[in-house]
Tab-separated table of C-alpha atoms in Angstrom:
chain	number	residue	atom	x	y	z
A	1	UNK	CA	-76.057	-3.531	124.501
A	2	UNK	CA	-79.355	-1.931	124.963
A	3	UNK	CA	-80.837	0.109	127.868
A	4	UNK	CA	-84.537	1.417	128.195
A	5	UNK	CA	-83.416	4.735	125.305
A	6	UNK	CA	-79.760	4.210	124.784
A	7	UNK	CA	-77.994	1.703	123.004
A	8	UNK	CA	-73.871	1.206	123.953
A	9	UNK	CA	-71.396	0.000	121.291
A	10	UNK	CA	-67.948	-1.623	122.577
A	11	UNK	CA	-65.389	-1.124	119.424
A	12	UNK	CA	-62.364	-3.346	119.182
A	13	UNK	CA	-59.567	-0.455	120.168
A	14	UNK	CA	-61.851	-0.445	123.475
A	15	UNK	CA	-63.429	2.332	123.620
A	16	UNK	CA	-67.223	3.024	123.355
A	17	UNK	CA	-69.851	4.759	121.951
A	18	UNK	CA	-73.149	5.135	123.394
A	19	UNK	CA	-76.496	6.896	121.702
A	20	UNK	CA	-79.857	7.568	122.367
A	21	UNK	CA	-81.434	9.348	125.303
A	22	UNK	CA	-79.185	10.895	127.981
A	23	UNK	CA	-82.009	12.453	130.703
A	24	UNK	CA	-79.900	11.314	133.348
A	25	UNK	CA	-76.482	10.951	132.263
A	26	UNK	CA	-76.759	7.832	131.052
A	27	UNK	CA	-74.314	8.326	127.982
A	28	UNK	CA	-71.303	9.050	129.856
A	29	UNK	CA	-70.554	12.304	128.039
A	30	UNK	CA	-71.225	14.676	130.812
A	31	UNK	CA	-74.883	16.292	129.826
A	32	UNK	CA	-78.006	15.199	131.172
A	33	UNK	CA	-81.546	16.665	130.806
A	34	UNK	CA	-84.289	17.209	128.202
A	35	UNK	CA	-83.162	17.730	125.317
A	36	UNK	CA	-79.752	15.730	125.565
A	37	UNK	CA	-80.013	13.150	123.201
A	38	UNK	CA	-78.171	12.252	120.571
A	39	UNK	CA	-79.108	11.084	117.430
A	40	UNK	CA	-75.837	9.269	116.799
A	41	UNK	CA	-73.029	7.759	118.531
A	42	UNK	CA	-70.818	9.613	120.870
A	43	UNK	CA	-67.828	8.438	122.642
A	44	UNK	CA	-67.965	7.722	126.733
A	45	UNK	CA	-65.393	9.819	128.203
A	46	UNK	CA	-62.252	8.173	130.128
A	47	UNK	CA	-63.532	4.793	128.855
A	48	UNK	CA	-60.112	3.591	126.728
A	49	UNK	CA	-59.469	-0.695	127.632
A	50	UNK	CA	-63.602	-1.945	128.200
A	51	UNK	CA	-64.057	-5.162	127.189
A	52	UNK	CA	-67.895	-5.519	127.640
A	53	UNK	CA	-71.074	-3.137	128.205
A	54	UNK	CA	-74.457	-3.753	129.747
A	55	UNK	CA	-77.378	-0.913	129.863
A	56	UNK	CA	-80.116	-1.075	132.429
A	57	UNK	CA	-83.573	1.497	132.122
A	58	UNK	CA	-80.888	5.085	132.366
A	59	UNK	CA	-77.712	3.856	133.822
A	60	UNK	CA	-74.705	1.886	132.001
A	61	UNK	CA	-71.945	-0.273	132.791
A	62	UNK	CA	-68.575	-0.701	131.187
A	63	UNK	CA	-66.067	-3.958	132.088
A	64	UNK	CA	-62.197	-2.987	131.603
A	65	UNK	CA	-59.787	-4.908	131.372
A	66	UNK	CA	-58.103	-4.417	134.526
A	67	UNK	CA	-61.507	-6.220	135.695
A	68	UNK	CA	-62.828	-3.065	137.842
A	69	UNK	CA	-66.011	-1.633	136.552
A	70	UNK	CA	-67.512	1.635	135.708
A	71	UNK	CA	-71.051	3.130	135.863
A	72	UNK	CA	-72.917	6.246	134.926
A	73	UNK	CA	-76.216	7.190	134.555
A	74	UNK	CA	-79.466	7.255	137.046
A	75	UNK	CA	-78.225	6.065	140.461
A	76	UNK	CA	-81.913	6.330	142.735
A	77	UNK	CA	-81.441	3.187	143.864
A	78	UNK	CA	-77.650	2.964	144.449
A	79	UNK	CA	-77.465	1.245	140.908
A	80	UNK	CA	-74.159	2.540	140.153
A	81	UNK	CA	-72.968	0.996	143.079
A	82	UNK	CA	-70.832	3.702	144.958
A	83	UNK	CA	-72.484	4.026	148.158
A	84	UNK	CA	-74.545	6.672	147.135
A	85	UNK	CA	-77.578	8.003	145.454
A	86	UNK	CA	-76.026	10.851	142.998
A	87	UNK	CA	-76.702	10.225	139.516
A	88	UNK	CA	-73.289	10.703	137.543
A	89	UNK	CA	-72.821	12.010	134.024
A	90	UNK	CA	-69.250	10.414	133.252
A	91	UNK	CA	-67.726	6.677	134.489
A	92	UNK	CA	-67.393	5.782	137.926
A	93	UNK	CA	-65.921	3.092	139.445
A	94	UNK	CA	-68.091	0.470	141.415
A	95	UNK	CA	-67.166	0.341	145.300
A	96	UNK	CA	-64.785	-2.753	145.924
A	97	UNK	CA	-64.362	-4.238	142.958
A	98	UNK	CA	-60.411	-3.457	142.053
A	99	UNK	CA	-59.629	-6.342	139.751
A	100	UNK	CA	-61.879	-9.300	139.196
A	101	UNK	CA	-64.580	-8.738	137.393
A	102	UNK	CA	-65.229	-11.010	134.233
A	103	UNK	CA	-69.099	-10.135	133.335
A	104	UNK	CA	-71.645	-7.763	133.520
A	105	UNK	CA	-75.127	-7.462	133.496
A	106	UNK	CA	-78.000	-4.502	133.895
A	107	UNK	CA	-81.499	-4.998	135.140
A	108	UNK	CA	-83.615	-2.015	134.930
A	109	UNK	CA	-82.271	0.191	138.073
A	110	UNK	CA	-79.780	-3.119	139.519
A	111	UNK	CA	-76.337	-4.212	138.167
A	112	UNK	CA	-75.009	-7.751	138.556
A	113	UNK	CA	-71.263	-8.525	138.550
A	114	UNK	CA	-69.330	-11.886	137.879
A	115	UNK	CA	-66.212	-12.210	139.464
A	116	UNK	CA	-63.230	-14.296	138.258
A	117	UNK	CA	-64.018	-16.916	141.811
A	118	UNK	CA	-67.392	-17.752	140.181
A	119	UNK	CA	-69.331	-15.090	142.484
A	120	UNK	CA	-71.946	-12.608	141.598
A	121	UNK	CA	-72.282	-9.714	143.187
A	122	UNK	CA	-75.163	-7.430	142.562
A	123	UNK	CA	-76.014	-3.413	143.685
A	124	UNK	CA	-78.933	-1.523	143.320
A	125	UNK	CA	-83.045	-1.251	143.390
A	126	UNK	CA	-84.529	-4.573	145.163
A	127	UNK	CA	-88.008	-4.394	145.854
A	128	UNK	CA	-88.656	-8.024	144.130
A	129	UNK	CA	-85.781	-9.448	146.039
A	130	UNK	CA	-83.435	-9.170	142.516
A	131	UNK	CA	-80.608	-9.084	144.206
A	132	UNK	CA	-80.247	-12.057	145.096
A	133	UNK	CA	-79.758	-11.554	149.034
A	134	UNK	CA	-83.332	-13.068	150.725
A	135	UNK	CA	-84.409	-9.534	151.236
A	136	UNK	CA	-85.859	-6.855	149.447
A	137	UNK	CA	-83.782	-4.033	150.906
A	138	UNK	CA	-82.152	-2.035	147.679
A	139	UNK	CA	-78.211	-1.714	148.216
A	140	UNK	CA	-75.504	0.860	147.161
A	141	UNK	CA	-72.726	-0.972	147.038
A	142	UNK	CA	-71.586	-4.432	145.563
A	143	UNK	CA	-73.454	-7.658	148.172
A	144	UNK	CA	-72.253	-11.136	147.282
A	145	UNK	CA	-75.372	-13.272	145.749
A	146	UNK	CA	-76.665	-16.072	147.877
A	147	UNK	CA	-75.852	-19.548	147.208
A	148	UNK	CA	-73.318	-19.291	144.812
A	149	UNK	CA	-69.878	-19.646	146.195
A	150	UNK	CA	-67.817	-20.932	143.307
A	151	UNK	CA	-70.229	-22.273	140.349
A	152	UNK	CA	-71.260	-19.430	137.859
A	153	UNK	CA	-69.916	-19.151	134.851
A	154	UNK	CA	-71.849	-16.042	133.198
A	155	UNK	CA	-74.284	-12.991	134.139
């Protein structure tokens, strides 16, 4: 997957490796800043069962198999989603999503979620109503898209 300067590689034992720019954390090896990138790959730290990767403008998000979900990266806009603003330099866990995630999916500073029901649910910057909620208030944790109770099948 592909963000704005950083590219994430899932490998087959699970465990990925990220590269590129990391100005706000958004490699998951705990730097951040000018001069932080890295010129080749590097492996996310605490990352050891993902089983899919999505990278938005400087944040990241890694799908385990336990279908939770972790971020890491920029987080102005709550796009981490855990109910805060604090950019974070190594995984999180998204607020309220403990085991049924089955897709994920970065827009530039939002985050989109499948879960195994056939929901979406979506965190972060939504001034162009991306979110999917018929408003254009940004959100910091994990709201269930609108009109689609059952019927989605990917992110």
């Amino acid at each position: 997957a592909c963000g704005l300067e950083h590219t994430i590689v899932l490998l087959a034992d699970g465990t990925v490796r990220t590269f590129g720019r990391s100005n706000n954390g958004q490699l998951g090896i705990n730097v951040s800043g000018a001069g932080q990138s890295r010129l080749t790959p590097v492996q996310v730290l605490n990352i050891t069962s993902a089983t899919a990767v999505a990278g938005g403008d400087s944040h990241t998000a890694v799908l385990l198999a336990d279908g939770t979900v972790r971020t890491f990266g920029l987080n102005t806009n709550g796009q981490l989603g855990v109910n805060d603003t604090t950019s974070r330099q190594t995984p999180v866990q998204v607020f309220g999503i403990s085991s049924s995630a089955t897709a994920i999916a970065c827009g530039g500073d939002h985050t989109a979620v499948l879960l195994a029901d056939g929901t979406v649910r979506t965190f972060g910057q939504n001034s162009s109503g991306q979110l999917g909620v018929n408003d254009t208030t940004s959100r910091l944790t994990p709201v269930q898209v609108f009109g689609i109770s059952s019927s989605a099948v990917a992110v």
